[in-house]
Short mmCIF file of C-alpha atoms and ligand atoms in Angstrom, two decimals:
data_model
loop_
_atom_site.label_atom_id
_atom_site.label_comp_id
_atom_site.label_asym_id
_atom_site.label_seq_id
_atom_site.Cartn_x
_atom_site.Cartn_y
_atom_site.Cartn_z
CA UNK A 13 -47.09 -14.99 7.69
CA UNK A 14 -48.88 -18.42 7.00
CA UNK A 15 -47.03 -21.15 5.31
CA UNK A 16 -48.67 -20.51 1.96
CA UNK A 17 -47.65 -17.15 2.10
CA UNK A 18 -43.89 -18.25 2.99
CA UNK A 19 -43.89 -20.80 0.02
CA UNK A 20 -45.26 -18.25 -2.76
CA UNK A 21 -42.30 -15.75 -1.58
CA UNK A 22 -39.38 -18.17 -1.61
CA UNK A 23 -40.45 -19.89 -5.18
CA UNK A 24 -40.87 -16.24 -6.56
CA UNK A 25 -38.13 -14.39 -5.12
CA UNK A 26 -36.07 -11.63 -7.84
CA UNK A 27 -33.95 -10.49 -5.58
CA UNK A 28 -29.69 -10.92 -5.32
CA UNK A 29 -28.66 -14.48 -6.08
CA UNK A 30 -28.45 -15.63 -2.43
CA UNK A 31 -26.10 -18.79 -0.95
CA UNK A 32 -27.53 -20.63 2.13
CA UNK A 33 -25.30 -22.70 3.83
CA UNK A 34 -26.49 -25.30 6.35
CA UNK A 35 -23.97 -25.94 8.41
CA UNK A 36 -25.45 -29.14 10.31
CA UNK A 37 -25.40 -33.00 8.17
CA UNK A 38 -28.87 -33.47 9.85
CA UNK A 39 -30.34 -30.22 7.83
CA UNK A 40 -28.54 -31.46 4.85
CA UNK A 41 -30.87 -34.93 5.20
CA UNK A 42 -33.64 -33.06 5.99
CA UNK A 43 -33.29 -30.31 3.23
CA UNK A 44 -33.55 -33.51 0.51
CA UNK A 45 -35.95 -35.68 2.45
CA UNK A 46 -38.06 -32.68 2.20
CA UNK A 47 -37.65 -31.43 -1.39
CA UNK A 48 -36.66 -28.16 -0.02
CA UNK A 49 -34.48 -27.26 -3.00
CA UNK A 50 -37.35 -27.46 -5.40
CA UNK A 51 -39.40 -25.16 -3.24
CA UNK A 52 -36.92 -21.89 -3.73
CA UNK A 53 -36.52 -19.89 -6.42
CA UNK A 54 -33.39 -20.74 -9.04
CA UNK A 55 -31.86 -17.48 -7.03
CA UNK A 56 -31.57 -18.90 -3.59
CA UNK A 57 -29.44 -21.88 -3.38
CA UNK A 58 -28.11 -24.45 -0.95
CA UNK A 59 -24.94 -25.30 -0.01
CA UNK A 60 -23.87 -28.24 2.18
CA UNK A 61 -21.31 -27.31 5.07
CA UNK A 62 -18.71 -29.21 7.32
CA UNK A 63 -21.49 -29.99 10.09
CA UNK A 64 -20.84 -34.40 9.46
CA UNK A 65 -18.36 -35.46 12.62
CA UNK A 66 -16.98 -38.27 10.60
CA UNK A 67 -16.89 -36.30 6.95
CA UNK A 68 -14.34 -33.62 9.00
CA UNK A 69 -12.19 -35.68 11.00
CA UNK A 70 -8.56 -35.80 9.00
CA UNK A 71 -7.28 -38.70 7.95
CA UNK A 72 -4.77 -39.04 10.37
CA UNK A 73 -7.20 -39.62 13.42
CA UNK A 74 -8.46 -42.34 11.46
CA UNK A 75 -5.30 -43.53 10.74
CA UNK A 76 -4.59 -43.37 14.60
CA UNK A 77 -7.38 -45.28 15.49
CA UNK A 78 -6.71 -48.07 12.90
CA UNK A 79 -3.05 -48.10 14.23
CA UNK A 80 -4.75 -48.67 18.28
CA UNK A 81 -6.88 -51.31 17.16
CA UNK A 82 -4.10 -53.46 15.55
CA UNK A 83 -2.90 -53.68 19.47
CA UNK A 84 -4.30 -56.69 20.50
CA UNK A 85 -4.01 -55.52 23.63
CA UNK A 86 -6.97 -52.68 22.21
CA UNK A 87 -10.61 -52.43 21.91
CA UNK A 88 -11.84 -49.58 19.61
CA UNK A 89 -15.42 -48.46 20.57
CA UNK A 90 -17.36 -46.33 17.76
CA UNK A 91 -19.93 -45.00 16.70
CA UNK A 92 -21.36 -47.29 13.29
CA UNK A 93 -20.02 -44.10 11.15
CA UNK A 94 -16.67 -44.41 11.61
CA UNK A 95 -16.09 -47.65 10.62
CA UNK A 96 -15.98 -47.13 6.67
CA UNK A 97 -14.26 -43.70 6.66
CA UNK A 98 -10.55 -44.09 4.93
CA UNK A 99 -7.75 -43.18 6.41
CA UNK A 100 -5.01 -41.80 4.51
CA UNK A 101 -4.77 -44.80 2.71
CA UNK A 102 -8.04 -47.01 1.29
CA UNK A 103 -8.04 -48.50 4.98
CA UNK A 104 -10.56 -48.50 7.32
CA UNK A 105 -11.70 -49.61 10.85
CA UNK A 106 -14.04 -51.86 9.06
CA UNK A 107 -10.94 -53.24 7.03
CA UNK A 108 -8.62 -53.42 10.45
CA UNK A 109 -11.47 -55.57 11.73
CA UNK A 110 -11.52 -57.58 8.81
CA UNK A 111 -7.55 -58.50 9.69
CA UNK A 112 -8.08 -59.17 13.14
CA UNK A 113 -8.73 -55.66 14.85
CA UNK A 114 -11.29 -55.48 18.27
CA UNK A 115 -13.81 -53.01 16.95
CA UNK A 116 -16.89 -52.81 18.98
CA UNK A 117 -19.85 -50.50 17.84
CA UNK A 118 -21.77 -48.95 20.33
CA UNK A 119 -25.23 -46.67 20.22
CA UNK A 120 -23.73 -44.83 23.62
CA UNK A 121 -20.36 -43.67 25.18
CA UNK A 122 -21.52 -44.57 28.23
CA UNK A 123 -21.87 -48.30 26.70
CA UNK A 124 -18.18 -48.20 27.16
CA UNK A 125 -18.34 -48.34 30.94
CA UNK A 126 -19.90 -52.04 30.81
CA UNK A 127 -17.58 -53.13 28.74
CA UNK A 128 -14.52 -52.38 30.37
CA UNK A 129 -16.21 -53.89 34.20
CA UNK A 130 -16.43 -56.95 32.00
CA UNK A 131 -12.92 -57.43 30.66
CA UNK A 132 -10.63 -55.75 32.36
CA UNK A 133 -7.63 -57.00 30.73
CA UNK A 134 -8.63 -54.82 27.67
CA UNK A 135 -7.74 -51.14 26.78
CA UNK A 136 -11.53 -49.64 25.52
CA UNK A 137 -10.51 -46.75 23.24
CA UNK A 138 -13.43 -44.73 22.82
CA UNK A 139 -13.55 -42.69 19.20
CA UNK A 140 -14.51 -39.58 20.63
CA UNK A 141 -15.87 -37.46 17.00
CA UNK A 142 -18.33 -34.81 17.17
CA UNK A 143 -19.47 -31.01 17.78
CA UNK A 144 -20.86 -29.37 21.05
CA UNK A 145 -24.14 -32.01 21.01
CA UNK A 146 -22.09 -34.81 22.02
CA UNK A 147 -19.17 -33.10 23.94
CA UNK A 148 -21.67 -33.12 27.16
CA UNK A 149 -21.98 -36.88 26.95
CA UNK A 150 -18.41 -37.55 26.47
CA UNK A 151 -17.57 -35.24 29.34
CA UNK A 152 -20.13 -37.97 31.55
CA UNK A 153 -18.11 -40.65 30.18
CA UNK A 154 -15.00 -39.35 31.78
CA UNK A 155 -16.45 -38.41 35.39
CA UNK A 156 -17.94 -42.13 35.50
CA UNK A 157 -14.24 -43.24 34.59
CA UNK A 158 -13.19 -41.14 37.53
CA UNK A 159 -15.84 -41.95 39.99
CA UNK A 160 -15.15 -45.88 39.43
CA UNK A 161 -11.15 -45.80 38.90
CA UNK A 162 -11.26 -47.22 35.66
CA UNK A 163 -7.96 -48.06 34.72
CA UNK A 164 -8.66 -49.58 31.46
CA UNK A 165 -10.68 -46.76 29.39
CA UNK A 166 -9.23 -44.25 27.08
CA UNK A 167 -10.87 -41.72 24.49
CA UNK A 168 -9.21 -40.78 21.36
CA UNK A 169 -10.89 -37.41 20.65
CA UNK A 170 -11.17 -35.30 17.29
CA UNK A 171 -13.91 -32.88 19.36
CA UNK A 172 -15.07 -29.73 17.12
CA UNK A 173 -17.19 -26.55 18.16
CA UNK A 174 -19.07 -25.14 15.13
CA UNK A 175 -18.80 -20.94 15.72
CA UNK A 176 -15.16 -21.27 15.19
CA UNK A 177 -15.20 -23.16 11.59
CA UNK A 178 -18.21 -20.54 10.65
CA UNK A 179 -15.94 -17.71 11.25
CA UNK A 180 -13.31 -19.61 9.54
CA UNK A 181 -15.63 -20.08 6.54
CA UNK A 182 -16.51 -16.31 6.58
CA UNK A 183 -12.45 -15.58 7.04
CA UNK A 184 -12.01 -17.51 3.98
CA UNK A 185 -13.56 -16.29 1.62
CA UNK A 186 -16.00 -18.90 0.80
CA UNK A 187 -18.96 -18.10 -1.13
CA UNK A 188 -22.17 -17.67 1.62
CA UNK A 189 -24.35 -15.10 1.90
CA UNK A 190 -26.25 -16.59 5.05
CA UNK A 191 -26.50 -19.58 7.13
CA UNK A 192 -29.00 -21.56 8.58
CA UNK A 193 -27.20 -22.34 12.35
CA UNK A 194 -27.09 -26.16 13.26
CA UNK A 195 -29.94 -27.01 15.64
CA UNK A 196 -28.56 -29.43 18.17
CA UNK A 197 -25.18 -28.00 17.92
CA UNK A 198 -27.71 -24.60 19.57
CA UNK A 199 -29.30 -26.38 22.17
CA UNK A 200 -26.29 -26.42 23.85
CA UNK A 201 -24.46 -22.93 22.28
CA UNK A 202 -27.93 -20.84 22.45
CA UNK A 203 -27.77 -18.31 19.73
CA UNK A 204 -26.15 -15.31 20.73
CA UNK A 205 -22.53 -16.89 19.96
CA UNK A 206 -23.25 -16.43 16.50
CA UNK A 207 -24.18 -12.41 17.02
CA UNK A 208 -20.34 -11.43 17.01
CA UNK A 209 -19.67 -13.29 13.29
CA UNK A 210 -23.22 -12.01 12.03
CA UNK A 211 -22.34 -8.56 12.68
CA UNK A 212 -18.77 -8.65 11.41
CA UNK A 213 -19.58 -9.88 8.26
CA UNK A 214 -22.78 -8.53 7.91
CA UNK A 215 -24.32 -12.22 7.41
CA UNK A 216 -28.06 -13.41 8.32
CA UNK A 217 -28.29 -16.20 10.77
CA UNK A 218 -31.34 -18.68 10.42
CA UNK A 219 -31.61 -21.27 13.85
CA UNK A 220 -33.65 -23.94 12.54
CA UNK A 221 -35.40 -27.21 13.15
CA UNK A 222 -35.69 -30.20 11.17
CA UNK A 223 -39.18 -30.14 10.35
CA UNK A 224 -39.76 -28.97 6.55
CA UNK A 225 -42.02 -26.03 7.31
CA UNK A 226 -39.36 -25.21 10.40
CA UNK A 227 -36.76 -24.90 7.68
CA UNK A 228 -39.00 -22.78 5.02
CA UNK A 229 -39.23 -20.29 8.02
CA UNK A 230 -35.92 -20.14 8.63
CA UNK A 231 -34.89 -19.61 4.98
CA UNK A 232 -37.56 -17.34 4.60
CA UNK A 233 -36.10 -14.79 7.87
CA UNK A 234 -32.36 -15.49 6.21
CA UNK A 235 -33.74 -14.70 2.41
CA UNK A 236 -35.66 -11.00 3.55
CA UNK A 237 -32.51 -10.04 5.75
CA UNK A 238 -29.71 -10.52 3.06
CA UNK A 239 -26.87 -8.64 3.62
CA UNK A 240 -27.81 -7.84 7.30
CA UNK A 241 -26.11 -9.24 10.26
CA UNK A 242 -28.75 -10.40 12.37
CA UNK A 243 -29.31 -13.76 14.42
CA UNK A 244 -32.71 -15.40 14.13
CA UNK A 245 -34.39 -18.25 16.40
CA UNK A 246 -36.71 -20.60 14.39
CA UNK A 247 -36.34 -23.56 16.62
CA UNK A 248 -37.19 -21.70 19.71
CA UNK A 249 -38.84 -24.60 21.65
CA UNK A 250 -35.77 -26.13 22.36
CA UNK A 251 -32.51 -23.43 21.26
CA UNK A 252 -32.84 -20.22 24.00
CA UNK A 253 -30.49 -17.03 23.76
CA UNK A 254 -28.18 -18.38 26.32
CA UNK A 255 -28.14 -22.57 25.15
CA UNK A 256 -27.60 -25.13 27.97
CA UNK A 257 -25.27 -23.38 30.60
CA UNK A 258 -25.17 -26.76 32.50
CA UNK A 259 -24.06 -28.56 29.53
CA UNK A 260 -21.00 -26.24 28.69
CA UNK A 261 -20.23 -26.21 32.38
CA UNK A 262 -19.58 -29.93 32.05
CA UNK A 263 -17.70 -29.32 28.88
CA UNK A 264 -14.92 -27.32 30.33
CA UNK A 265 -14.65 -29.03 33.61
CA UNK A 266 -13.12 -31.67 31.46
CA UNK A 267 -12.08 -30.20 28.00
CA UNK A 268 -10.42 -27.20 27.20
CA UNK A 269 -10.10 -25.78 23.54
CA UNK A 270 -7.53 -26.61 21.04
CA UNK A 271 -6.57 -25.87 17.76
CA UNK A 272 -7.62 -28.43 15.75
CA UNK A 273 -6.96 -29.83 12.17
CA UNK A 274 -10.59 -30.51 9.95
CA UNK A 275 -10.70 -32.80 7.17
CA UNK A 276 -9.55 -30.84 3.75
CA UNK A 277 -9.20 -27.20 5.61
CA UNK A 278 -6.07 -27.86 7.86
CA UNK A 279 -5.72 -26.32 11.28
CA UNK A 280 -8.83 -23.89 12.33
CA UNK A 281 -7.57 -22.04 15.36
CA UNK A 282 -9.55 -22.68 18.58
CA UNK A 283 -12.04 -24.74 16.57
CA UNK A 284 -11.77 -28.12 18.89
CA UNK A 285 -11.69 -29.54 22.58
CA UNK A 286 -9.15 -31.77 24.24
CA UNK A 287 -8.66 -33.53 27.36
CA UNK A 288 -7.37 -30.64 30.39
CA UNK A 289 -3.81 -31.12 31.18
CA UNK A 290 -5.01 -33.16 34.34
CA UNK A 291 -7.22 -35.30 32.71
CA UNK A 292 -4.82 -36.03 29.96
CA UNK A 293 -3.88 -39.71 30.91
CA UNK A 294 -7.17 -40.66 29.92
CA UNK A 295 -6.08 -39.65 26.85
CA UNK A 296 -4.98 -42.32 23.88
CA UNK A 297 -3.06 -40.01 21.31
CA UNK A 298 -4.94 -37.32 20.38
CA UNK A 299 -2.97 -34.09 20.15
CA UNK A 300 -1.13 -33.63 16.85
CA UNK A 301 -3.48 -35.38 14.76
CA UNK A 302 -3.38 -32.74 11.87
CA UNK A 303 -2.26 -34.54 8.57
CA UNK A 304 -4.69 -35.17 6.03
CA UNK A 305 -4.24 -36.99 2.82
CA UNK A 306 -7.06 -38.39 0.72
CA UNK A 307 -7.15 -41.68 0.29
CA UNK A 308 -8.06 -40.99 -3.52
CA UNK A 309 -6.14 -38.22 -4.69
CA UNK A 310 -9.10 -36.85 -7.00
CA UNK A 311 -11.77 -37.15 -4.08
CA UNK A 312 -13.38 -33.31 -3.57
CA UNK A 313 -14.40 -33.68 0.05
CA UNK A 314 -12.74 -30.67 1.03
CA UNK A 315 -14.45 -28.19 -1.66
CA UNK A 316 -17.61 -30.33 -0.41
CA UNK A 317 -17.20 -29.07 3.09
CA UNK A 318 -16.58 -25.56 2.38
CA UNK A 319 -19.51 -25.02 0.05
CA UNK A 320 -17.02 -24.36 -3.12
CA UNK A 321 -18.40 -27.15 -5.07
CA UNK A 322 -21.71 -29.51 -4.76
CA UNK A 323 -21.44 -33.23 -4.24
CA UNK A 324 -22.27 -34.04 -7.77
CA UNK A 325 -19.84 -31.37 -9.12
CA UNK A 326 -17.07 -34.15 -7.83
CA UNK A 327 -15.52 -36.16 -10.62
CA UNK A 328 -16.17 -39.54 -9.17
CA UNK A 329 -19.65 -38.68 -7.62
CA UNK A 330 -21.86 -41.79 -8.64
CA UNK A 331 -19.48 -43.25 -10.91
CA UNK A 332 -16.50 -44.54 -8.69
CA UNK A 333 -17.88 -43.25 -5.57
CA UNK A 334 -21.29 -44.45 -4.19
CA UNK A 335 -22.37 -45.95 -0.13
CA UNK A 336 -21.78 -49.00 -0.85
CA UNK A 337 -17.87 -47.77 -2.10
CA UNK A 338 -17.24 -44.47 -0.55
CA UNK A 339 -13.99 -43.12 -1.39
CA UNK A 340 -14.36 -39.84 1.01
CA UNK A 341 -15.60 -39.38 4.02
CA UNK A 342 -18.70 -37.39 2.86
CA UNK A 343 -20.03 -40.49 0.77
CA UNK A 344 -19.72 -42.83 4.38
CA UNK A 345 -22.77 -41.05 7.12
CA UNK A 346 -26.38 -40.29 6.35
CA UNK A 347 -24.81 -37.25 7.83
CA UNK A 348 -22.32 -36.65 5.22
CA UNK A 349 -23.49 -34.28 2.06
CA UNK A 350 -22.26 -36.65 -0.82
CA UNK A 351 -24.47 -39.54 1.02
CA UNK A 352 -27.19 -37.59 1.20
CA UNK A 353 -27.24 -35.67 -2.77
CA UNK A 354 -26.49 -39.30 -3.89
CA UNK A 355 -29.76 -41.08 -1.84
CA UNK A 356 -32.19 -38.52 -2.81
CA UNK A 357 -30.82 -37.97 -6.18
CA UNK A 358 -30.36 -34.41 -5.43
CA UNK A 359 -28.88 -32.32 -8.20
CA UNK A 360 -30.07 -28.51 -7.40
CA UNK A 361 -27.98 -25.57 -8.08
FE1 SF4 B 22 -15.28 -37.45 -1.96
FE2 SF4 B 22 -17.03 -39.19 -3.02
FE3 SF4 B 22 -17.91 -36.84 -2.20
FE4 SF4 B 22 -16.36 -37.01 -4.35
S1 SF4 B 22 -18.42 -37.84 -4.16
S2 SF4 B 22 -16.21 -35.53 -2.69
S3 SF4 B 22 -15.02 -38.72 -3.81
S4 SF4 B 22 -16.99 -38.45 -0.93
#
């Protein structure tokens, strides 16, 4: 079917009211940047999920960090994105650094290596945060810690794996009738570790790209097989059936899975990675990170993240809360759902 075709069926479709969810912050960008919503029909509708690193990580990983990098002895080494996120209080890493704290942002893990050859009378604490896409790299930044002896290199890790939360999501109850899989997150999954959760609950399974037209497509396979449970590859030039066996191989020679806490949804079981027993000295404090309190107690990130509520459905979307003064996590990252409904004024049903 031609594109024209695609777009004529999604803005005229009378079937069942039909919930998408996109699982990955990068489709949630792209969705908006690409006026997706006001392509569909008032009967399909999007919902943001909890595919944002920083938006998911609970508050007391942030907390941790903050707590690492008053150490003087400590240099925290992050990703930009973490930076603003509150902790359980309205403190930050930004804020730390503000009262003294060694916060150093890098654009690579491996960044972290230099570093600590230069000084090696500092601690590097690397803020390990992310899903399967960046597990591989983190898993290189540990064998180059390894092959050099570096004594002075830690990661603090709040690692997530995305099939485990979409189960959880189905488990729960949560309104979705279909979801368009992450992209990246498949490169390294493939798509046939969705097929078990697609068949149990009898859910459609879109793998898309980030291109606009990739995403029509991939709403347009979920929207004809509602109610089926079926896996579908949009984004086949890059996700295959089996993902990246090299890059999972990596993965669990150094991580092994967890049960781990997400922002707002408490402890998913088997839904994150950490450090194998052997490997654990590299480790700077990151098992038992599972308490979560908002910073601001009316703050909605956690309906956010499970699709119960939109961004602007929030009480202080816009008003109180905004980039330049997030007070959740989903307002901080261009990743983060709240960030991106507020920058391209996106108020779709
Ligand atoms: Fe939290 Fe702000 Fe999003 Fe509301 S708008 S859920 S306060 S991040």
């Amino acid at each position: 079917m031609d594109l024209a075709s695609v777009r004529e069926y999604l803005k005229n479709y009378d079937g069942p009211d039909m919930q998408i969810m996109e699982v990955c912050g990068s489709h949630t960008g792209a969705i908006a940047k690409n006026g997706i919503p006001g392509l569909l029909s008032p009967k399909i509708h999007l919902l943001s999920g909890p595919g944002c690193p920083v938006c998911v990580t609970p508050s007391s990983y942030v907390d941790k960090l903050i707590e690492l990098s008053m150490n003087p002895k400590n240099c925290i080494v992050t990703f930009g994105d973490l930076l603003r996120v509150p902790g359980s209080t309205k403190r930050t890493l930004s804020s730390a650094r503000g009262e003294g704290a060694r916060v150093k942002m890098v654009y690579s893990p491996m960044d972290t290596i230099d570093l600590a050859l230069k000084d090696p009378e500092t601690d590097y604490i690397f803020a390990a945060v992310g899903f399967e896409t960046t597990t591989p790299v983190y898993a290189l930044l540990v064998d180059e810690v390894i092959r050099r002896d570096l004594r002075n290199v830690k990661l603090l890790t709040a690692i997530k794996t995305m099939p485990e939360v979409i189960r959880y999501l189905c488990e729960s109850g949560a309104p979705i009738d279909a979801f368009i899989a992450p992209g990246h997150v498949s490169v390294v999954t493939g798509t046939k570790i969705y097929e078990p959760i697609a068949e149990e609950f009898q859910i459609p399974f879109g793998v898309a790209g980030f291109e606009g037209k990739e995403l029509l497509a991939a709403i347009y396979g979920i929207v004809r097989s509602y109610g089926k449970g079926r896996v579908m590859n949009f984004y086949p030039s890059v996700v295959r059936e089996d993902g990246n066996p090299q890059a999972r191989a990596m993965i669990d020679k150094y991580f092994i899975v967890h049960d781990c806490a997400w922002r707002g949804m408490g402890i998913v079981p088997g839904s994150g990675k950490v450090l194998r027993e052997e490997y654990r000295y590299l480790d700077a404090g990151s098992i038992g990170l599972d308490e979560d309190h908002k910073a601001n107690p009316a703050c909605s990130c956690d309906r956010v993240l499970m699709g119960k509520i939109r961004p602007y459905e929030c009480p202080l979307f816009g008003k109180i809360c905004n980039p330049l003064n997030p007070q959740g996590a989903c307002m901080v990252s261009t990743e983060g759902s709240c960030f991106s409904y507020y920058s391209n004024h996106r108020t779709d049903g």
